[in-house]
mmCIF file of C-alpha atoms and ligand atoms in Angstrom:
data_model
loop_
_atom_site.group_PDB
_atom_site.id
_atom_site.type_symbol
_atom_site.label_atom_id
_atom_site.label_comp_id
_atom_site.label_asym_id
_atom_site.label_seq_id
_atom_site.Cartn_x
_atom_site.Cartn_y
_atom_site.Cartn_z
ATOM 1 C CA MET A 1 -59.171 -64.612 -77.518
ATOM 2 C CA LYS A 2 -56.556 -65.876 -74.828
ATOM 3 C CA ILE A 3 -58.137 -66.737 -71.417
ATOM 4 C CA ALA A 4 -55.469 -67.333 -68.197
ATOM 5 C CA PHE A 5 -58.220 -70.955 -66.594
ATOM 6 C CA PHE A 6 -57.311 -71.014 -62.788
ATOM 7 C CA ASP A 7 -58.001 -74.197 -60.221
ATOM 8 C CA ALA A 8 -57.775 -76.024 -63.511
ATOM 9 C CA LYS A 9 -58.617 -80.131 -61.931
ATOM 10 C CA PRO A 10 -58.184 -82.624 -65.236
ATOM 11 C CA TYR A 11 -62.557 -83.084 -65.574
ATOM 12 C CA ASP A 12 -62.474 -79.726 -66.395
ATOM 13 C CA LEU A 13 -59.712 -80.368 -69.312
ATOM 14 C CA PRO A 14 -62.130 -82.038 -72.078
ATOM 15 C CA ALA A 15 -65.469 -80.069 -72.685
ATOM 16 C CA PHE A 16 -63.777 -76.860 -71.956
ATOM 17 C CA LYS A 17 -59.847 -77.816 -74.915
ATOM 18 C CA ALA A 18 -63.821 -78.063 -77.352
ATOM 19 C CA GLU A 19 -65.506 -75.590 -76.130
ATOM 20 C CA GLY A 20 -62.160 -73.650 -76.724
ATOM 21 C CA GLU A 21 -60.913 -74.752 -80.377
ATOM 22 C CA LYS A 22 -64.756 -74.832 -81.180
ATOM 23 C CA ASN A 23 -64.658 -71.229 -80.910
ATOM 24 C CA GLY A 24 -61.743 -69.816 -81.630
ATOM 25 C CA LEU A 25 -60.916 -69.106 -78.106
ATOM 26 C CA GLU A 26 -57.581 -70.081 -75.781
ATOM 27 C CA PHE A 27 -57.433 -71.250 -72.240
ATOM 28 C CA ILE A 28 -54.243 -71.806 -70.229
ATOM 29 C CA PHE A 29 -54.586 -74.753 -67.872
ATOM 30 C CA TYR A 30 -52.668 -73.522 -64.202
ATOM 31 C CA ASP A 31 -53.659 -75.956 -61.833
ATOM 32 C CA THR A 32 -52.887 -73.169 -59.728
ATOM 33 C CA LYS A 33 -55.397 -71.287 -57.483
ATOM 34 C CA LEU A 34 -55.986 -66.350 -58.484
ATOM 35 C CA ASN A 35 -55.164 -65.176 -55.211
ATOM 36 C CA ILE A 36 -52.361 -61.694 -55.128
ATOM 37 C CA ASP A 37 -48.810 -64.228 -55.756
ATOM 38 C CA THR A 38 -50.423 -65.701 -59.168
ATOM 39 C CA VAL A 39 -52.263 -63.270 -60.871
ATOM 40 C CA ALA A 40 -49.218 -62.470 -62.726
ATOM 41 C CA LEU A 41 -49.958 -66.033 -64.897
ATOM 42 C CA ALA A 42 -53.134 -63.599 -66.805
ATOM 43 C CA ALA A 43 -50.384 -61.241 -68.445
ATOM 44 C CA GLY A 44 -51.485 -60.818 -71.745
ATOM 45 C CA CYS A 45 -54.884 -62.744 -70.886
ATOM 46 C CA LYS A 46 -58.384 -60.906 -72.394
ATOM 47 C CA ALA A 47 -59.598 -62.870 -69.263
ATOM 48 C CA VAL A 48 -59.480 -65.220 -66.501
ATOM 49 C CA CYS A 49 -61.570 -68.025 -65.738
ATOM 50 C CA VAL A 50 -61.659 -69.203 -62.231
ATOM 51 C CA PHE A 51 -63.914 -70.845 -59.510
ATOM 52 C CA VAL A 52 -65.146 -71.068 -55.924
ATOM 53 C CA ASN A 53 -62.112 -70.831 -54.097
ATOM 54 C CA ASP A 54 -60.102 -68.709 -56.384
ATOM 55 C CA THR A 55 -60.066 -65.781 -54.291
ATOM 56 C CA VAL A 56 -61.059 -62.582 -56.834
ATOM 57 C CA ASP A 57 -60.208 -59.507 -54.283
ATOM 58 C CA SER A 58 -59.430 -55.303 -54.377
ATOM 59 C CA SER A 59 -55.742 -56.297 -55.071
ATOM 60 C CA VAL A 60 -56.761 -58.640 -57.650
ATOM 61 C CA ILE A 61 -59.511 -57.231 -59.198
ATOM 62 C CA ASP A 62 -56.380 -53.820 -59.231
ATOM 63 C CA ARG A 63 -53.713 -55.964 -61.259
ATOM 64 C CA LEU A 64 -55.659 -58.045 -62.750
ATOM 65 C CA CYS A 65 -56.661 -54.202 -64.613
ATOM 66 C CA ASP A 66 -52.673 -53.281 -65.069
ATOM 67 C CA LEU A 67 -51.549 -56.696 -66.893
ATOM 68 C CA GLY A 68 -54.794 -55.950 -68.619
ATOM 69 C CA VAL A 69 -57.691 -58.262 -68.051
ATOM 70 C CA LYS A 70 -60.973 -57.832 -68.924
ATOM 71 C CA ILE A 71 -63.288 -60.812 -68.449
ATOM 72 C CA VAL A 72 -63.893 -62.943 -64.813
ATOM 73 C CA ALA A 73 -65.480 -65.342 -65.792
ATOM 74 C CA LEU A 74 -66.900 -67.267 -63.026
ATOM 75 C CA ARG A 75 -67.346 -71.126 -64.024
ATOM 76 C CA CYS A 76 -70.432 -71.623 -61.421
ATOM 77 C CA ALA A 77 -72.549 -70.048 -59.414
ATOM 78 C CA GLY A 78 -71.994 -68.356 -57.183
ATOM 79 C CA TYR A 79 -69.833 -65.224 -56.524
ATOM 80 C CA ASN A 80 -69.945 -64.553 -52.991
ATOM 81 C CA ASN A 81 -65.293 -65.348 -54.102
ATOM 82 C CA VAL A 82 -65.593 -62.129 -56.097
ATOM 83 C CA ASP A 83 -65.289 -58.266 -55.072
ATOM 84 C CA LEU A 84 -67.923 -56.844 -56.883
ATOM 85 C CA GLU A 85 -68.424 -53.484 -56.177
ATOM 86 C CA HIS A 86 -64.218 -53.631 -56.372
ATOM 87 C CA CYS A 87 -65.218 -54.492 -59.866
ATOM 88 C CA PHE A 88 -67.457 -51.327 -60.835
ATOM 89 C CA LYS A 89 -66.300 -49.462 -63.485
ATOM 90 C CA LYS A 90 -62.736 -52.309 -64.285
ATOM 91 C CA LEU A 91 -64.380 -55.970 -64.873
ATOM 92 C CA HIS A 92 -67.350 -57.845 -66.107
ATOM 93 C CA VAL A 93 -67.817 -60.323 -64.126
ATOM 94 C CA VAL A 94 -70.012 -62.930 -65.578
ATOM 95 C CA HIS A 95 -71.048 -66.327 -63.966
ATOM 96 C CA VAL A 96 -72.712 -69.307 -65.205
ATOM 97 C CA PRO A 97 -76.535 -69.345 -63.112
ATOM 98 C CA ALA A 98 -77.753 -72.633 -63.699
ATOM 99 C CA TYR A 99 -75.880 -76.040 -65.312
ATOM 100 C CA SER A 100 -77.557 -78.711 -63.911
ATOM 101 C CA PRO A 101 -79.891 -77.757 -60.180
ATOM 102 C CA TYR A 102 -80.194 -81.443 -60.477
ATOM 103 C CA ALA A 103 -76.678 -81.880 -60.388
ATOM 104 C CA VAL A 104 -76.850 -80.674 -57.062
ATOM 105 C CA ALA A 105 -80.471 -81.429 -55.731
ATOM 106 C CA GLU A 106 -79.388 -84.918 -56.158
ATOM 107 C CA HIS A 107 -76.287 -84.849 -54.434
ATOM 108 C CA ALA A 108 -77.530 -83.380 -51.899
ATOM 109 C CA MET A 109 -80.968 -86.997 -51.326
ATOM 110 C CA ALA A 110 -78.062 -89.227 -52.210
ATOM 111 C CA LEU A 111 -75.928 -87.816 -48.488
ATOM 112 C CA LEU A 112 -79.358 -87.350 -47.138
ATOM 113 C CA LEU A 113 -79.990 -91.209 -47.801
ATOM 114 C CA THR A 114 -76.755 -91.929 -46.891
ATOM 115 C CA SER A 115 -76.475 -90.513 -43.846
ATOM 116 C CA ILE A 116 -79.818 -91.711 -42.761
ATOM 117 C CA ARG A 117 -79.579 -94.692 -44.309
ATOM 118 C CA ARG A 118 -75.892 -95.988 -43.097
ATOM 119 C CA ILE A 119 -74.731 -97.029 -46.255
ATOM 120 C CA HIS A 120 -71.768 -95.105 -45.735
ATOM 121 C CA LYS A 121 -71.909 -97.633 -42.939
ATOM 122 C CA ALA A 122 -73.057 -100.368 -44.774
ATOM 123 C CA TYR A 123 -69.989 -99.730 -47.248
ATOM 124 C CA ILE A 124 -67.540 -100.691 -45.941
ATOM 125 C CA ARG A 125 -69.322 -103.585 -43.392
ATOM 126 C CA THR A 126 -69.618 -106.313 -46.165
ATOM 127 C CA LYS A 127 -66.348 -105.345 -48.381
ATOM 128 C CA ASP A 128 -65.331 -106.860 -45.222
ATOM 129 C CA PHE A 129 -67.486 -109.214 -45.413
ATOM 130 C CA ASN A 130 -69.049 -107.952 -42.097
ATOM 131 C CA PHE A 131 -71.877 -108.888 -42.441
ATOM 132 C CA SER A 132 -74.286 -107.429 -39.028
ATOM 133 C CA LEU A 133 -76.821 -104.496 -39.127
ATOM 134 C CA SER A 134 -76.419 -103.643 -35.145
ATOM 135 C CA GLY A 135 -76.045 -99.871 -35.259
ATOM 136 C CA LEU A 136 -77.522 -100.061 -38.883
ATOM 137 C CA THR A 137 -81.134 -98.794 -38.406
ATOM 138 C CA GLY A 138 -82.092 -95.272 -39.497
ATOM 139 C CA PHE A 139 -85.906 -94.008 -40.604
ATOM 140 C CA ASP A 140 -87.918 -93.607 -43.040
ATOM 141 C CA LEU A 141 -88.131 -90.070 -44.973
ATOM 142 C CA HIS A 142 -91.703 -90.915 -45.586
ATOM 143 C CA GLY A 143 -93.745 -88.139 -43.535
ATOM 144 C CA LYS A 144 -91.061 -86.008 -42.350
ATOM 145 C CA THR A 145 -90.954 -82.473 -42.484
ATOM 146 C CA ALA A 146 -87.993 -80.876 -44.561
ATOM 147 C CA GLY A 147 -87.167 -77.587 -44.412
ATOM 148 C CA ILE A 148 -85.526 -75.028 -46.815
ATOM 149 C CA ILE A 149 -83.554 -72.649 -46.942
ATOM 150 C CA GLY A 150 -82.977 -70.711 -50.094
ATOM 151 C CA THR A 151 -86.373 -71.555 -52.546
ATOM 152 C CA GLY A 152 -84.182 -71.466 -56.377
ATOM 153 C CA ARG A 153 -83.700 -73.145 -59.508
ATOM 154 C CA ILE A 154 -81.313 -76.030 -56.890
ATOM 155 C CA GLY A 155 -83.824 -75.265 -53.353
ATOM 156 C CA ARG A 156 -87.355 -76.375 -55.615
ATOM 157 C CA VAL A 157 -85.800 -79.225 -57.605
ATOM 158 C CA PHE A 158 -85.277 -80.339 -54.411
ATOM 159 C CA ILE A 159 -88.450 -79.676 -52.605
ATOM 160 C CA ASP A 160 -89.820 -82.310 -55.908
ATOM 161 C CA ILE A 161 -87.750 -84.886 -54.526
ATOM 162 C CA CYS A 162 -88.513 -84.563 -50.805
ATOM 163 C CA ARG A 163 -91.495 -84.690 -52.752
ATOM 164 C CA GLY A 164 -91.098 -87.623 -54.305
ATOM 165 C CA PHE A 165 -90.624 -89.952 -50.848
ATOM 166 C CA GLY A 166 -93.829 -88.405 -49.345
ATOM 167 C CA MET A 167 -92.094 -86.030 -47.442
ATOM 168 C CA ASN A 168 -94.207 -82.624 -46.035
ATOM 169 C CA VAL A 169 -92.121 -79.567 -47.536
ATOM 170 C CA ILE A 170 -92.248 -75.814 -45.336
ATOM 171 C CA ALA A 171 -89.598 -73.620 -46.767
ATOM 172 C CA TYR A 172 -88.180 -69.883 -45.868
ATOM 173 C CA ASP A 173 -86.683 -66.837 -48.228
ATOM 174 C CA LYS A 174 -85.427 -64.162 -47.945
ATOM 175 C CA PHE A 175 -87.751 -63.634 -51.232
ATOM 176 C CA PRO A 176 -90.590 -65.844 -52.111
ATOM 177 C CA ALA A 177 -92.035 -67.884 -54.781
ATOM 178 C CA GLU A 178 -95.612 -66.196 -54.920
ATOM 179 C CA GLY A 179 -97.947 -68.685 -56.470
ATOM 180 C CA ALA A 180 -95.166 -71.127 -56.770
ATOM 181 C CA GLY A 181 -97.450 -73.484 -54.471
ATOM 182 C CA ILE A 182 -94.662 -73.542 -51.411
ATOM 183 C CA ASP A 183 -95.117 -73.429 -48.041
ATOM 184 C CA TYR A 184 -93.064 -70.619 -47.116
ATOM 185 C CA VAL A 185 -92.582 -69.741 -43.167
ATOM 186 C CA SER A 186 -90.018 -67.010 -41.247
ATOM 187 C CA LEU A 187 -86.395 -69.289 -39.976
ATOM 188 C CA ASP A 188 -87.404 -70.019 -36.392
ATOM 189 C CA GLU A 189 -91.250 -71.946 -37.836
ATOM 190 C CA LEU A 190 -88.522 -73.845 -39.862
ATOM 191 C CA LEU A 191 -85.853 -75.000 -37.495
ATOM 192 C CA GLU A 192 -88.045 -75.742 -34.670
ATOM 193 C CA ARG A 193 -89.778 -77.684 -37.425
ATOM 194 C CA SER A 194 -87.991 -79.526 -39.867
ATOM 195 C CA ASP A 195 -86.612 -83.396 -39.110
ATOM 196 C CA VAL A 196 -84.051 -82.839 -42.134
ATOM 197 C CA ILE A 197 -82.938 -78.888 -43.343
ATOM 198 C CA SER A 198 -81.272 -78.389 -46.199
ATOM 199 C CA LEU A 199 -79.762 -75.191 -47.095
ATOM 200 C CA HIS A 200 -80.638 -73.493 -51.226
ATOM 201 C CA CYS A 201 -79.688 -69.217 -50.276
ATOM 202 C CA PRO A 202 -76.176 -67.794 -51.316
ATOM 203 C CA LEU A 203 -73.560 -67.231 -49.483
ATOM 204 C CA THR A 204 -74.502 -62.725 -48.768
ATOM 205 C CA GLU A 205 -73.364 -61.229 -45.100
ATOM 206 C CA GLU A 206 -76.921 -61.964 -44.518
ATOM 207 C CA THR A 207 -76.948 -65.347 -44.235
ATOM 208 C CA HIS A 208 -73.454 -66.125 -42.903
ATOM 209 C CA HIS A 209 -73.330 -68.606 -40.154
ATOM 210 C CA LEU A 210 -76.882 -68.612 -40.902
ATOM 211 C CA ILE A 211 -76.988 -71.580 -38.477
ATOM 212 C CA ASP A 212 -74.826 -70.651 -35.502
ATOM 213 C CA SER A 213 -75.518 -71.998 -32.134
ATOM 214 C CA SER A 214 -78.720 -70.146 -31.163
ATOM 215 C CA ALA A 215 -80.241 -71.562 -34.399
ATOM 216 C CA ILE A 216 -78.955 -74.756 -33.456
ATOM 217 C CA ASP A 217 -80.499 -74.256 -29.918
ATOM 218 C CA ARG A 218 -84.136 -73.624 -31.184
ATOM 219 C CA LEU A 219 -84.003 -77.619 -33.802
ATOM 220 C CA LYS A 220 -85.703 -80.905 -33.570
ATOM 221 C CA THR A 221 -83.590 -83.084 -31.183
ATOM 222 C CA GLY A 222 -81.213 -85.214 -34.098
ATOM 223 C CA ALA A 223 -82.797 -83.192 -37.228
ATOM 224 C CA VAL A 224 -80.362 -83.578 -40.168
ATOM 225 C CA ILE A 225 -78.182 -80.543 -42.021
ATOM 226 C CA ILE A 226 -77.402 -80.551 -45.657
ATOM 227 C CA ASN A 227 -75.481 -78.155 -46.407
ATOM 228 C CA THR A 228 -74.377 -78.132 -50.809
ATOM 229 C CA SER A 229 -74.087 -74.485 -50.431
ATOM 230 C CA ARG A 230 -71.534 -72.477 -49.113
ATOM 231 C CA GLY A 231 -69.228 -73.376 -46.574
ATOM 232 C CA ALA A 232 -69.772 -69.448 -44.370
ATOM 233 C CA LEU A 233 -73.808 -70.463 -44.409
ATOM 234 C CA ILE A 234 -73.193 -73.229 -41.551
ATOM 235 C CA ASP A 235 -70.166 -71.944 -38.202
ATOM 236 C CA ALA A 236 -68.683 -74.770 -38.032
ATOM 237 C CA GLU A 237 -68.085 -74.954 -35.259
ATOM 238 C CA ALA A 238 -71.275 -74.107 -33.418
ATOM 239 C CA LEU A 239 -72.343 -77.580 -35.625
ATOM 240 C CA LEU A 240 -69.807 -80.015 -34.589
ATOM 241 C CA GLU A 241 -70.912 -78.445 -30.729
ATOM 242 C CA GLY A 242 -74.250 -79.364 -31.717
ATOM 243 C CA ILE A 243 -73.686 -82.820 -32.510
ATOM 244 C CA LYS A 244 -71.181 -83.440 -29.156
ATOM 245 C CA LYS A 245 -74.467 -82.560 -27.579
ATOM 246 C CA ARG A 246 -76.693 -84.515 -29.143
ATOM 247 C CA LYS A 247 -78.793 -81.299 -30.960
ATOM 248 C CA VAL A 248 -77.715 -82.388 -34.181
ATOM 249 C CA GLY A 249 -78.985 -85.910 -35.726
ATOM 250 C CA ALA A 250 -77.174 -85.896 -38.688
ATOM 251 C CA ALA A 251 -74.669 -83.462 -40.307
ATOM 252 C CA CYS A 252 -74.275 -84.012 -44.116
ATOM 253 C CA LEU A 253 -71.709 -81.566 -46.037
ATOM 254 C CA ASP A 254 -70.117 -80.804 -49.194
ATOM 255 C CA VAL A 255 -69.201 -77.523 -48.780
ATOM 256 C CA TYR A 256 -66.924 -75.920 -45.013
ATOM 257 C CA GLU A 257 -66.763 -73.027 -44.209
ATOM 258 C CA GLU A 258 -62.197 -73.271 -44.588
ATOM 259 C CA GLU A 259 -62.680 -75.831 -47.556
ATOM 260 C CA SER A 260 -60.422 -73.926 -49.972
ATOM 261 C CA ASP A 261 -57.341 -74.732 -48.641
ATOM 262 C CA VAL A 262 -58.178 -77.825 -47.942
ATOM 263 C CA PHE A 263 -61.253 -79.302 -51.053
ATOM 264 C CA PHE A 264 -60.444 -80.898 -54.539
ATOM 265 C CA ARG A 265 -57.138 -82.430 -53.166
ATOM 266 C CA ASP A 266 -55.310 -85.287 -51.927
ATOM 267 C CA PHE A 267 -54.095 -85.071 -48.449
ATOM 268 C CA SER A 268 -53.966 -89.165 -48.098
ATOM 269 C CA GLY A 269 -50.960 -89.739 -46.021
ATOM 270 C CA HIS A 270 -50.611 -85.852 -44.217
ATOM 271 C CA ILE A 271 -51.541 -84.619 -40.678
ATOM 272 C CA MET A 272 -54.851 -82.784 -41.273
ATOM 273 C CA SER A 273 -53.820 -79.368 -40.190
ATOM 274 C CA ASP A 274 -57.956 -79.018 -39.883
ATOM 275 C CA ASP A 275 -59.334 -79.347 -36.268
ATOM 276 C CA THR A 276 -62.857 -78.504 -36.965
ATOM 277 C CA LEU A 277 -62.672 -80.259 -39.843
ATOM 278 C CA ALA A 278 -60.724 -83.584 -38.742
ATOM 279 C CA ARG A 279 -63.451 -83.562 -35.793
ATOM 280 C CA LEU A 280 -66.156 -82.995 -37.981
ATOM 281 C CA ILE A 281 -65.336 -86.285 -40.600
ATOM 282 C CA SER A 282 -64.569 -87.867 -37.127
ATOM 283 C CA MET A 283 -68.198 -88.634 -36.380
ATOM 284 C CA PRO A 284 -70.368 -90.763 -37.169
ATOM 285 C CA ASN A 285 -73.403 -89.165 -38.370
ATOM 286 C CA VAL A 286 -70.770 -86.951 -40.667
ATOM 287 C CA ILE A 287 -71.018 -87.300 -44.393
ATOM 288 C CA VAL A 288 -69.068 -84.524 -46.488
ATOM 289 C CA THR A 289 -67.537 -84.812 -49.775
ATOM 290 C CA SER A 290 -65.723 -81.839 -51.190
ATOM 291 C CA HIS A 291 -68.122 -79.616 -52.634
ATOM 292 C CA GLN A 292 -68.922 -82.918 -55.413
ATOM 293 C CA ALA A 293 -72.201 -81.662 -56.002
ATOM 294 C CA PHE A 294 -72.409 -80.333 -58.793
ATOM 295 C CA LEU A 295 -69.938 -82.974 -60.751
ATOM 296 C CA THR A 296 -72.256 -84.268 -63.093
ATOM 297 C CA GLU A 297 -71.080 -84.930 -67.364
ATOM 298 C CA GLU A 298 -74.315 -82.903 -67.929
ATOM 299 C CA ALA A 299 -73.233 -80.471 -66.008
ATOM 300 C CA LEU A 300 -69.777 -80.124 -66.725
ATOM 301 C CA GLU A 301 -70.751 -79.741 -70.536
ATOM 302 C CA ASN A 302 -73.007 -76.934 -69.468
ATOM 303 C CA ILE A 303 -71.171 -74.816 -67.561
ATOM 304 C CA ALA A 304 -67.885 -74.602 -70.470
ATOM 305 C CA GLU A 305 -71.045 -73.872 -73.259
ATOM 306 C CA THR A 306 -71.886 -70.956 -70.901
ATOM 307 C CA THR A 307 -68.616 -70.181 -70.283
ATOM 308 C CA VAL A 308 -67.432 -70.037 -73.111
ATOM 309 C CA ALA A 309 -71.519 -68.120 -74.836
ATOM 310 C CA ASN A 310 -70.866 -65.603 -71.581
ATOM 311 C CA ILE A 311 -67.650 -64.530 -73.080
ATOM 312 C CA LEU A 312 -68.211 -64.650 -76.747
ATOM 313 C CA ASP A 313 -70.929 -62.267 -75.331
ATOM 314 C CA LEU A 314 -69.213 -60.042 -74.044
ATOM 315 C CA ASN A 315 -66.338 -60.304 -76.506
ATOM 316 C CA GLU A 316 -68.744 -58.919 -79.759
ATOM 317 C CA ASN A 317 -71.345 -57.682 -78.219
ATOM 318 C CA GLY A 318 -69.992 -55.674 -74.971
ATOM 319 C CA TYR A 319 -73.253 -57.475 -73.484
ATOM 320 C CA CYS A 320 -74.560 -60.603 -71.635
ATOM 321 C CA GLU A 321 -77.128 -61.881 -70.010
ATOM 322 C CA ASN A 322 -75.360 -63.750 -67.016
ATOM 323 C CA GLU A 323 -73.217 -60.677 -65.824
ATOM 324 C CA LEU A 324 -73.321 -59.990 -62.513
ATOM 325 C CA CYS A 325 -75.273 -56.385 -61.560
ATOM 326 C CA TYR A 326 -71.684 -55.112 -59.937
ATOM 327 C CA ARG A 327 -72.757 -51.992 -59.149
ATOM 328 C CA CYS A 328 -75.043 -52.826 -55.934
ATOM 329 C CA GLY A 329 -73.892 -56.760 -56.283
ATOM 330 C CA LYS A 330 -76.946 -58.129 -55.675
ATOM 331 C CA VAL A 331 -78.590 -60.169 -58.841
ATOM 332 C CA GLU A 332 -82.158 -61.574 -56.470
ATOM 333 C CA ASP A 333 -82.712 -57.506 -55.376
ATOM 334 C CA CYS A 334 -81.380 -55.411 -58.140
ATOM 335 C CA LYS A 335 -84.153 -53.095 -60.345
ATOM 336 C CA LYS A 336 -83.044 -54.537 -63.196
ATOM 337 C CA GLY A 337 -82.030 -58.653 -61.952
ATOM 338 C CA ARG A 338 -80.517 -59.908 -64.555
ATOM 339 C CA SER A 339 -82.474 -58.141 -67.277
ATOM 340 C CA GLY A 340 -78.603 -55.536 -67.526
ATOM 341 C CA ARG A 341 -76.918 -54.086 -65.110
ATOM 342 C CA CYS A 342 -78.249 -51.757 -62.335
ATOM 343 C CA PHE A 343 -75.891 -48.302 -63.617
HETATM 344 P P1 LIG N 1 -80.986 -69.865 -57.199
HETATM 345 O O1 LIG N 1 -80.421 -67.950 -57.340
HETATM 346 O O2 LIG N 1 -81.642 -69.825 -58.073
HETATM 347 O O3 LIG N 1 -81.645 -69.126 -55.560
HETATM 348 C C1 LIG N 1 -81.369 -68.997 -54.611
HETATM 349 C C2 LIG N 1 -82.361 -68.235 -53.412
HETATM 350 O O4 LIG N 1 -81.745 -68.175 -52.616
HETATM 351 C C3 LIG N 1 -82.642 -67.815 -54.305
HETATM 352 O O5 LIG N 1 -84.761 -68.204 -54.086
HETATM 353 C C4 LIG N 1 -83.229 -66.360 -53.094
HETATM 354 O O6 LIG N 1 -85.008 -66.049 -52.702
HETATM 355 C C5 LIG N 1 -82.774 -66.454 -51.805
HETATM 356 N N1 LIG N 1 -82.442 -65.900 -51.120
HETATM 357 C C6 LIG N 1 -81.461 -65.226 -51.668
HETATM 358 N N2 LIG N 1 -80.981 -64.859 -50.228
HETATM 359 C C7 LIG N 1 -81.874 -65.086 -48.542
HETATM 360 C C8 LIG N 1 -81.022 -65.395 -47.175
HETATM 361 N N3 LIG N 1 -81.419 -64.268 -47.070
HETATM 362 N N4 LIG N 1 -82.114 -66.110 -46.337
HETATM 363 C C9 LIG N 1 -83.073 -67.064 -47.981
HETATM 364 N N5 LIG N 1 -83.086 -67.707 -49.088
HETATM 365 C C10 LIG N 1 -82.008 -66.681 -49.167
HETATM 366 O O7 LIG N 1 -79.698 -70.698 -56.662
HETATM 367 P P2 LIG N 1 -79.237 -71.722 -57.226
HETATM 368 O O8 LIG N 1 -78.783 -72.244 -58.420
HETATM 369 O O9 LIG N 1 -80.414 -72.411 -56.982
HETATM 370 O O10 LIG N 1 -77.858 -71.912 -56.458
HETATM 371 C C11 LIG N 1 -78.374 -72.443 -54.790
HETATM 372 C C12 LIG N 1 -76.793 -71.651 -53.668
HETATM 373 O O11 LIG N 1 -76.084 -73.603 -54.358
HETATM 374 C C13 LIG N 1 -75.694 -71.163 -54.900
HETATM 375 O O12 LIG N 1 -75.804 -69.909 -54.134
HETATM 376 C C14 LIG N 1 -74.509 -72.087 -54.514
HETATM 377 O O13 LIG N 1 -73.772 -70.848 -53.830
HETATM 378 C C15 LIG N 1 -74.699 -73.519 -54.196
HETATM 379 N N6 LIG N 1 -73.850 -73.892 -55.304
HETATM 380 C C16 LIG N 1 -73.598 -74.881 -54.809
HETATM 381 C C17 LIG N 1 -73.092 -76.078 -55.214
HETATM 382 C C18 LIG N 1 -72.260 -77.372 -55.762
HETATM 383 O O14 LIG N 1 -71.889 -78.605 -56.018
HETATM 384 N N7 LIG N 1 -71.848 -78.066 -54.375
HETATM 385 C C19 LIG N 1 -73.238 -75.511 -57.515
HETATM 386 C C20 LIG N 1 -73.637 -74.920 -57.529
HETATM 387 C C21 LIG N 1 -74.800 -73.991 -56.812
#
């Protein structure tokens, strides 16, 4: 079976090549992202393998069907870039629900510590033999309140990490986990009480711009915001204003609303056309990484293994437990959830 692999990066290749060879699948790797202009590359393939910034909208879905493609295999957890409802009765959509929640949660803490202890500044200074400590004063995490939005796999690992640092943890989730020993509060209370807020919920219509100007107004002055989930959870313009007003103490961003045109590529030596991103990056209290929270050896191996298993399951058994429920488009609150399709 041939599979068109879009947005291929050098770090994807070893694990996917090895898994493909082991299981008789031929991956055809394309650097380009999947969109209406590139979809023709999937001709002759039974499946396409896509990542977070590929476009799987209604026009791409219809074209994939015309080409005879049957499966969209997301090699990531999030699926906000796929029009699931349009896939109904047309394409099977599978994803990798979990590959290493530790990778993402540990990256969130790495960003937080880097930012509040000014490691990014200290690193550059000592490289230049500048051993001054001026301006490097941080604050203890111990005793501070961490507000976690979304207490799924990654959110819970991050909660454990925060507790290890002696932080008080409060959380908000649309679907609270009963009996999980988590202190749930309303979103407004979380915004008002937290010293550090970390986003671990999916991007949906409801969570789009969850952190907007009114949410930022509610924050404690100096609160730190961490986003390792999806860029559009935060209104980037509002965040920038919050930083300029000194309301937001620091922002740690592994994702950005308009990342698809920028992230994963080398723009050094070019003029950055996204003014908001350029301004955010220019701030001393903003750290941006380019959607790298997942990028560990363990995660890459798990992603390749599960993606190949998903494709084989659908091809051989017509059923895959990681198939997304594309009739209602909601994995979490669908009646049948992950155990099957809701149709
Ligand atoms: P998960 O599905 O285990 O947990 C998501 C949680 O969000 C659930 O508890 C769910 O009830 C909650 N939720 C759903 N709607 C909500 C709402 N409206 N308000 C508040 N909470 C809501 O997902 P997991 O594995 O923990 O991943 C979380 C997110 O992390 C993914 O959606 C994905 O966007 C992002 N991610 C980012 C990566 C990166 O490299 N930066 C890698 C992997 C995931």
